[in-house]
Amino acid sequence: ERQKSQKKLGISISFLTLCKVLLIKSEDMKKLTITAIINRLTYDMLNETDKKLIDGAKKATESSYSPYSQFAVGAAALLANGTIVSGSNQENAAFPSGTCAERTTRFYANSQHRDQAVHTLAVAAYTQGAFLDIPISPCGACRQVILEVEKRYNHPIRILLFGENEIYEIKSIRDLLPLSFDEDFLK
Ligand code: THU
């Protein structure tokens, strides 16, 4: 019994200490607030090139190979010289071996047009017989890959995320990937 209550006491004391430490910590804490600016647009508000890009991303969903997720994603990239390239997600029975539409498109663009920066990347997703109502959100790995292209070509990549109800416009991938890890850490 005595051992039990001593143990209990020990636990309550260390719990109190922990609370105190947390309290002091939260009083001292400085905060870093990160803001991302996302413009909310509709298709009608886009210029002709952006409309073409969104149409290209939607069209690219048709070439998606997504038998496992039934989630078809298409992307279209506008290059510095005005060329538009597109791609889609390509899945594999060994799940991690597949790639997202953004990466397929980006790797294709940089392989075929090595000297051209990507200026805008549009993305659309189609599932269960319809395009998403809300804008598709690129996965973390794709954000990291897009960041590398921004850095490599020293040009921000504008991103257009399509949804039937609205389209998100993001001026640089940095807005979608705060506190990112990049080559500067490796110098
Ligand atoms: N996917 C993309 O291609 N892009 C995204 O932005 C999100 C997810 C793909 C990966 C996988 O083939 C399927 O969608 C379901 O996750």
PDB file of C-alpha atoms and ligand atoms in Angstrom:
ATOM      1  CA  GLU A   1       0.000   0.000   0.000  1.00  0.00           C
ATOM      2  CA  ARG A   2       2.737   2.398   1.095  1.00  0.00           C
ATOM      3  CA  GLN A   3       4.742   1.715  -2.012  1.00  0.00           C
ATOM      4  CA  LYS A   4       1.645   2.285  -4.102  1.00  0.00           C
ATOM      5  CA  SER A   5       0.804   5.657  -2.557  1.00  0.00           C
ATOM      6  CA  GLN A   6       4.464   6.755  -2.730  1.00  0.00           C
ATOM      7  CA  LYS A   7       4.428   5.909  -6.410  1.00  0.00           C
ATOM      8  CA  LYS A   8       1.176   7.868  -6.861  1.00  0.00           C
ATOM      9  CA  LEU A   9       2.666  10.860  -5.040  1.00  0.00           C
ATOM     10  CA  GLY A  10       5.742  10.682  -7.255  1.00  0.00           C
ATOM     11  CA  ILE A  11       3.610  10.709 -10.356  1.00  0.00           C
ATOM     12  CA  SER A  12       1.473  13.655  -9.181  1.00  0.00           C
ATOM     13  CA  ILE A  13       4.590  15.661  -8.259  1.00  0.00           C
ATOM     14  CA  SER A  14       6.244  15.071 -11.600  1.00  0.00           C
ATOM     15  CA  PHE A  15       2.955  15.902 -13.355  1.00  0.00           C
ATOM     16  CA  LEU A  16       2.815  19.211 -11.440  1.00  0.00           C
ATOM     17  CA  THR A  17       6.428  19.968 -12.366  1.00  0.00           C
ATOM     18  CA  LEU A  18       5.662  19.269 -16.002  1.00  0.00           C
ATOM     19  CA  CYS A  19       2.640  21.625 -15.873  1.00  0.00           C
ATOM     20  CA  LYS A  20       4.820  24.329 -14.316  1.00  0.00           C
ATOM     21  CA  VAL A  21       7.497  23.916 -16.986  1.00  0.00           C
ATOM     22  CA  LEU A  22       4.879  24.067 -19.730  1.00  0.00           C
ATOM     23  CA  LEU A  23       3.321  27.169 -18.152  1.00  0.00           C
ATOM     24  CA  ILE A  24       6.669  28.956 -17.943  1.00  0.00           C
ATOM     25  CA  LYS A  25       7.506  27.856 -21.476  1.00  0.00           C
ATOM     26  CA  SER A  26       4.207  29.149 -22.855  1.00  0.00           C
ATOM     27  CA  GLU A  27       4.680  32.482 -21.059  1.00  0.00           C
ATOM     28  CA  ASP A  28       8.159  32.857 -22.584  1.00  0.00           C
ATOM     29  CA  MET A  29       7.196  31.579 -25.976  1.00  0.00           C
ATOM     30  CA  LYS A  30       7.731  33.768 -28.992  1.00  0.00           C
ATOM     31  CA  LYS A  31       5.572  32.943 -31.926  1.00  0.00           C
ATOM     32  CA  LEU A  32       6.322  32.777 -35.582  1.00  0.00           C
ATOM     33  CA  THR A  33       3.208  33.389 -37.634  1.00  0.00           C
ATOM     34  CA  ILE A  34       3.256  32.104 -41.169  1.00  0.00           C
ATOM     35  CA  THR A  35       0.886  33.590 -43.701  1.00  0.00           C
ATOM     36  CA  ALA A  36       0.066  32.117 -47.094  1.00  0.00           C
ATOM     37  CA  ILE A  37      -1.646  34.242 -49.686  1.00  0.00           C
ATOM     38  CA  ILE A  38      -4.095  32.353 -51.876  1.00  0.00           C
ATOM     39  CA  ASN A  39      -6.255  34.160 -54.404  1.00  0.00           C
ATOM     40  CA  ARG A  40      -9.700  32.662 -54.850  1.00  0.00           C
ATOM     41  CA  LEU A  41     -10.807  32.934 -58.471  1.00  0.00           C
ATOM     42  CA  THR A  42     -13.434  31.580 -60.805  1.00  0.00           C
ATOM     43  CA  TYR A  43     -12.790  30.297 -64.317  1.00  0.00           C
ATOM     44  CA  ASP A  44     -14.336  33.440 -65.878  1.00  0.00           C
ATOM     45  CA  MET A  45     -11.787  35.619 -64.113  1.00  0.00           C
ATOM     46  CA  LEU A  46      -8.836  33.860 -65.770  1.00  0.00           C
ATOM     47  CA  ASN A  47      -7.017  35.146 -68.833  1.00  0.00           C
ATOM     48  CA  GLU A  48      -6.905  33.044 -71.996  1.00  0.00           C
ATOM     49  CA  THR A  49      -3.566  31.366 -71.176  1.00  0.00           C
ATOM     50  CA  ASP A  50      -4.708  30.369 -67.702  1.00  0.00           C
ATOM     51  CA  LYS A  51      -7.974  29.029 -69.120  1.00  0.00           C
ATOM     52  CA  LYS A  52      -5.925  26.962 -71.579  1.00  0.00           C
ATOM     53  CA  LEU A  53      -3.825  25.633 -68.720  1.00  0.00           C
ATOM     54  CA  ILE A  54      -6.834  24.665 -66.630  1.00  0.00           C
ATOM     55  CA  ASP A  55      -8.409  23.028 -69.693  1.00  0.00           C
ATOM     56  CA  GLY A  56      -5.103  21.215 -70.302  1.00  0.00           C
ATOM     57  CA  ALA A  57      -4.969  19.932 -66.715  1.00  0.00           C
ATOM     58  CA  LYS A  58      -8.583  18.728 -66.943  1.00  0.00           C
ATOM     59  CA  LYS A  59      -7.915  17.042 -70.283  1.00  0.00           C
ATOM     60  CA  ALA A  60      -4.797  15.355 -68.862  1.00  0.00           C
ATOM     61  CA  THR A  61      -6.922  13.527 -66.268  1.00  0.00           C
ATOM     62  CA  GLU A  62      -8.077  11.384 -69.195  1.00  0.00           C
ATOM     63  CA  SER A  63      -4.586   9.873 -69.506  1.00  0.00           C
ATOM     64  CA  SER A  64      -4.385   9.086 -65.772  1.00  0.00           C
ATOM     65  CA  TYR A  65      -3.576   5.496 -64.854  1.00  0.00           C
ATOM     66  CA  SER A  66      -5.299   5.219 -61.484  1.00  0.00           C
ATOM     67  CA  PRO A  67      -6.938   1.796 -61.174  1.00  0.00           C
ATOM     68  CA  TYR A  68      -6.212   1.663 -57.435  1.00  0.00           C
ATOM     69  CA  SER A  69      -7.464   5.045 -56.255  1.00  0.00           C
ATOM     70  CA  GLN A  70      -9.904   5.864 -59.069  1.00  0.00           C
ATOM     71  CA  PHE A  71      -8.637   9.400 -58.477  1.00  0.00           C
ATOM     72  CA  ALA A  72      -7.488  10.861 -61.781  1.00  0.00           C
ATOM     73  CA  VAL A  73      -5.248  13.899 -61.556  1.00  0.00           C
ATOM     74  CA  GLY A  74      -4.005  16.006 -64.454  1.00  0.00           C
ATOM     75  CA  ALA A  75      -1.477  18.830 -64.546  1.00  0.00           C
ATOM     76  CA  ALA A  76      -0.429  21.315 -67.216  1.00  0.00           C
ATOM     77  CA  ALA A  77       2.681  23.459 -67.075  1.00  0.00           C
ATOM     78  CA  LEU A  78       3.316  26.693 -68.899  1.00  0.00           C
ATOM     79  CA  LEU A  79       7.001  27.030 -69.761  1.00  0.00           C
ATOM     80  CA  ALA A  80       8.976  30.251 -70.211  1.00  0.00           C
ATOM     81  CA  ASN A  81       8.812  29.988 -74.023  1.00  0.00           C
ATOM     82  CA  GLY A  82       5.015  29.581 -74.002  1.00  0.00           C
ATOM     83  CA  THR A  83       5.001  25.812 -74.510  1.00  0.00           C
ATOM     84  CA  ILE A  84       2.400  23.914 -72.519  1.00  0.00           C
ATOM     85  CA  VAL A  85       3.146  20.358 -71.396  1.00  0.00           C
ATOM     86  CA  SER A  86       0.853  18.117 -69.422  1.00  0.00           C
ATOM     87  CA  GLY A  87       0.865  14.878 -67.468  1.00  0.00           C
ATOM     88  CA  SER A  88      -1.202  12.729 -65.140  1.00  0.00           C
ATOM     89  CA  ASN A  89      -0.827  10.418 -62.163  1.00  0.00           C
ATOM     90  CA  GLN A  90       0.520   6.970 -62.977  1.00  0.00           C
ATOM     91  CA  GLU A  91      -0.099   4.381 -60.296  1.00  0.00           C
ATOM     92  CA  ASN A  92       1.510   1.036 -59.557  1.00  0.00           C
ATOM     93  CA  ALA A  93       0.420  -2.085 -57.652  1.00  0.00           C
ATOM     94  CA  ALA A  94       3.382  -1.376 -55.373  1.00  0.00           C
ATOM     95  CA  PHE A  95       1.825   1.901 -54.236  1.00  0.00           C
ATOM     96  CA  PRO A  96       4.884   4.096 -53.594  1.00  0.00           C
ATOM     97  CA  SER A  97       6.209   3.338 -57.082  1.00  0.00           C
ATOM     98  CA  GLY A  98       3.564   5.467 -58.766  1.00  0.00           C
ATOM     99  CA  THR A  99       3.824   9.209 -59.308  1.00  0.00           C
ATOM    100  CA  CYS A 100       1.469  12.150 -58.956  1.00  0.00           C
ATOM    101  CA  ALA A 101       0.389  14.252 -61.930  1.00  0.00           C
ATOM    102  CA  GLU A 102       2.470  17.218 -60.755  1.00  0.00           C
ATOM    103  CA  ARG A 103       5.683  15.213 -60.662  1.00  0.00           C
ATOM    104  CA  THR A 104       5.006  13.427 -63.964  1.00  0.00           C
ATOM    105  CA  THR A 105       4.495  16.827 -65.601  1.00  0.00           C
ATOM    106  CA  ARG A 106       7.414  18.508 -63.944  1.00  0.00           C
ATOM    107  CA  PHE A 107       9.860  15.710 -64.750  1.00  0.00           C
ATOM    108  CA  TYR A 108       8.599  15.548 -68.333  1.00  0.00           C
ATOM    109  CA  ALA A 109       8.922  19.341 -68.721  1.00  0.00           C
ATOM    110  CA  ASN A 110      12.474  19.374 -67.399  1.00  0.00           C
ATOM    111  CA  SER A 111      13.519  16.359 -69.472  1.00  0.00           C
ATOM    112  CA  GLN A 112      12.081  17.633 -72.740  1.00  0.00           C
ATOM    113  CA  HIS A 113      12.715  21.364 -72.248  1.00  0.00           C
ATOM    114  CA  ARG A 114      15.737  21.482 -70.022  1.00  0.00           C
ATOM    115  CA  ASP A 115      16.408  25.195 -70.540  1.00  0.00           C
ATOM    116  CA  GLN A 116      12.827  26.355 -69.885  1.00  0.00           C
ATOM    117  CA  ALA A 117      11.617  27.475 -66.457  1.00  0.00           C
ATOM    118  CA  VAL A 118       8.095  26.487 -65.458  1.00  0.00           C
ATOM    119  CA  HIS A 119       6.050  29.668 -64.978  1.00  0.00           C
ATOM    120  CA  THR A 120       2.619  28.274 -64.106  1.00  0.00           C
ATOM    121  CA  LEU A 121       1.372  24.845 -63.105  1.00  0.00           C
ATOM    122  CA  ALA A 122      -2.346  24.022 -63.209  1.00  0.00           C
ATOM    123  CA  VAL A 123      -3.813  20.952 -61.509  1.00  0.00           C
ATOM    124  CA  ALA A 124      -7.253  19.312 -61.693  1.00  0.00           C
ATOM    125  CA  ALA A 125      -8.678  16.093 -60.236  1.00  0.00           C
ATOM    126  CA  TYR A 126     -11.537  13.901 -61.425  1.00  0.00           C
ATOM    127  CA  THR A 127     -13.164  11.180 -59.367  1.00  0.00           C
ATOM    128  CA  GLN A 128     -16.547   9.450 -59.146  1.00  0.00           C
ATOM    129  CA  GLY A 129     -17.657  10.941 -62.442  1.00  0.00           C
ATOM    130  CA  ALA A 130     -16.889  14.590 -61.717  1.00  0.00           C
ATOM    131  CA  PHE A 131     -14.143  17.126 -61.141  1.00  0.00           C
ATOM    132  CA  LEU A 132     -13.656  18.077 -57.508  1.00  0.00           C
ATOM    133  CA  ASP A 133     -15.780  20.993 -56.285  1.00  0.00           C
ATOM    134  CA  ILE A 134     -13.014  22.267 -54.048  1.00  0.00           C
ATOM    135  CA  PRO A 135      -9.502  22.917 -55.395  1.00  0.00           C
ATOM    136  CA  ILE A 136      -7.219  19.878 -55.467  1.00  0.00           C
ATOM    137  CA  SER A 137      -4.357  20.169 -52.992  1.00  0.00           C
ATOM    138  CA  PRO A 138      -0.900  18.914 -54.061  1.00  0.00           C
ATOM    139  CA  CYS A 139       0.755  16.378 -51.764  1.00  0.00           C
ATOM    140  CA  GLY A 140       3.810  17.229 -49.682  1.00  0.00           C
ATOM    141  CA  ALA A 141       6.257  15.353 -51.908  1.00  0.00           C
ATOM    142  CA  CYS A 142       5.074  17.292 -54.976  1.00  0.00           C
ATOM    143  CA  ARG A 143       5.397  20.593 -53.137  1.00  0.00           C
ATOM    144  CA  GLN A 144       8.993  19.677 -52.334  1.00  0.00           C
ATOM    145  CA  VAL A 145       9.686  18.761 -55.957  1.00  0.00           C
ATOM    146  CA  ILE A 146       8.103  21.975 -57.271  1.00  0.00           C
ATOM    147  CA  LEU A 147      10.193  23.960 -54.813  1.00  0.00           C
ATOM    148  CA  GLU A 148      13.342  22.457 -56.289  1.00  0.00           C
ATOM    149  CA  VAL A 149      12.283  23.634 -59.780  1.00  0.00           C
ATOM    150  CA  GLU A 150      11.658  27.144 -58.490  1.00  0.00           C
ATOM    151  CA  LYS A 151      15.125  27.214 -56.998  1.00  0.00           C
ATOM    152  CA  ARG A 152      16.786  25.559 -59.987  1.00  0.00           C
ATOM    153  CA  TYR A 153      15.410  28.037 -62.519  1.00  0.00           C
ATOM    154  CA  ASN A 154      15.303  30.936 -60.081  1.00  0.00           C
ATOM    155  CA  HIS A 155      11.756  31.733 -61.086  1.00  0.00           C
ATOM    156  CA  PRO A 156       8.600  31.515 -58.965  1.00  0.00           C
ATOM    157  CA  ILE A 157       6.062  28.941 -60.102  1.00  0.00           C
ATOM    158  CA  ARG A 158       2.486  30.173 -60.054  1.00  0.00           C
ATOM    159  CA  ILE A 159       0.073  27.422 -59.166  1.00  0.00           C
ATOM    160  CA  LEU A 160      -3.573  27.151 -60.222  1.00  0.00           C
ATOM    161  CA  LEU A 161      -5.582  24.537 -58.325  1.00  0.00           C
ATOM    162  CA  PHE A 162      -8.838  23.750 -60.015  1.00  0.00           C
ATOM    163  CA  GLY A 163     -12.165  23.187 -58.285  1.00  0.00           C
ATOM    164  CA  GLU A 164     -15.598  23.493 -59.903  1.00  0.00           C
ATOM    165  CA  ASN A 165     -16.638  26.060 -57.276  1.00  0.00           C
ATOM    166  CA  GLU A 166     -13.432  28.047 -57.208  1.00  0.00           C
ATOM    167  CA  ILE A 167      -9.825  28.068 -58.316  1.00  0.00           C
ATOM    168  CA  TYR A 168      -6.915  28.819 -56.022  1.00  0.00           C
ATOM    169  CA  GLU A 169      -4.059  30.891 -57.386  1.00  0.00           C
ATOM    170  CA  ILE A 170      -0.795  30.734 -55.458  1.00  0.00           C
ATOM    171  CA  LYS A 171       2.069  32.981 -56.542  1.00  0.00           C
ATOM    172  CA  SER A 172       4.889  30.704 -55.416  1.00  0.00           C
ATOM    173  CA  ILE A 173       5.214  27.187 -54.046  1.00  0.00           C
ATOM    174  CA  ARG A 174       6.833  28.788 -50.989  1.00  0.00           C
ATOM    175  CA  ASP A 175       3.334  29.794 -49.876  1.00  0.00           C
ATOM    176  CA  LEU A 176       2.361  26.119 -49.797  1.00  0.00           C
ATOM    177  CA  LEU A 177       5.553  24.921 -48.165  1.00  0.00           C
ATOM    178  CA  PRO A 178       6.638  27.202 -45.357  1.00  0.00           C
ATOM    179  CA  LEU A 179       9.834  26.411 -43.446  1.00  0.00           C
ATOM    180  CA  SER A 180      10.917  24.291 -46.354  1.00  0.00           C
ATOM    181  CA  PHE A 181      14.102  22.305 -46.627  1.00  0.00           C
ATOM    182  CA  ASP A 182      16.166  23.202 -49.655  1.00  0.00           C
ATOM    183  CA  GLU A 183      19.695  23.114 -51.039  1.00  0.00           C
ATOM    184  CA  ASP A 184      20.788  26.065 -48.886  1.00  0.00           C
ATOM    185  CA  PHE A 185      20.893  23.736 -45.861  1.00  0.00           C
ATOM    186  CA  LEU A 186      23.392  21.552 -47.668  1.00  0.00           C
ATOM    187  CA  LYS A 187      25.946  24.290 -48.320  1.00  0.00           C
TER     188      LYS A 187
HETATM  189  N1  THU B   1      -2.390  12.570 -56.649  1.00  0.00           N
HETATM  190  C1  THU B   1      -1.874  13.398 -57.611  1.00  0.00           C
HETATM  191  O1  THU B   1      -1.528  12.970 -58.707  1.00  0.00           O
HETATM  192  N2  THU B   1      -1.749  14.704 -57.314  1.00  0.00           N
HETATM  193  C2  THU B   1      -2.197  15.285 -56.166  1.00  0.00           C
HETATM  194  O2  THU B   1      -2.089  16.495 -56.029  1.00  0.00           O
HETATM  195  C3  THU B   1      -2.775  14.466 -55.103  1.00  0.00           C
HETATM  196  C4  THU B   1      -2.779  12.993 -55.343  1.00  0.00           C
HETATM  197  C5  THU B   1      -2.570  11.155 -57.005  1.00  0.00           C
HETATM  198  C6  THU B   1      -1.683  10.165 -56.337  1.00  0.00           C
HETATM  199  C7  THU B   1      -2.516   8.898 -56.443  1.00  0.00           C
HETATM  200  O3  THU B   1      -2.313   8.331 -57.740  1.00  0.00           O
HETATM  201  C8  THU B   1      -3.959   9.390 -56.388  1.00  0.00           C
HETATM  202  O4  THU B   1      -3.890  10.773 -56.687  1.00  0.00           O
HETATM  203  C9  THU B   1      -4.617   9.199 -55.062  1.00  0.00           C
HETATM  204  O5  THU B   1      -3.817   9.648 -54.040  1.00  0.00           O
END
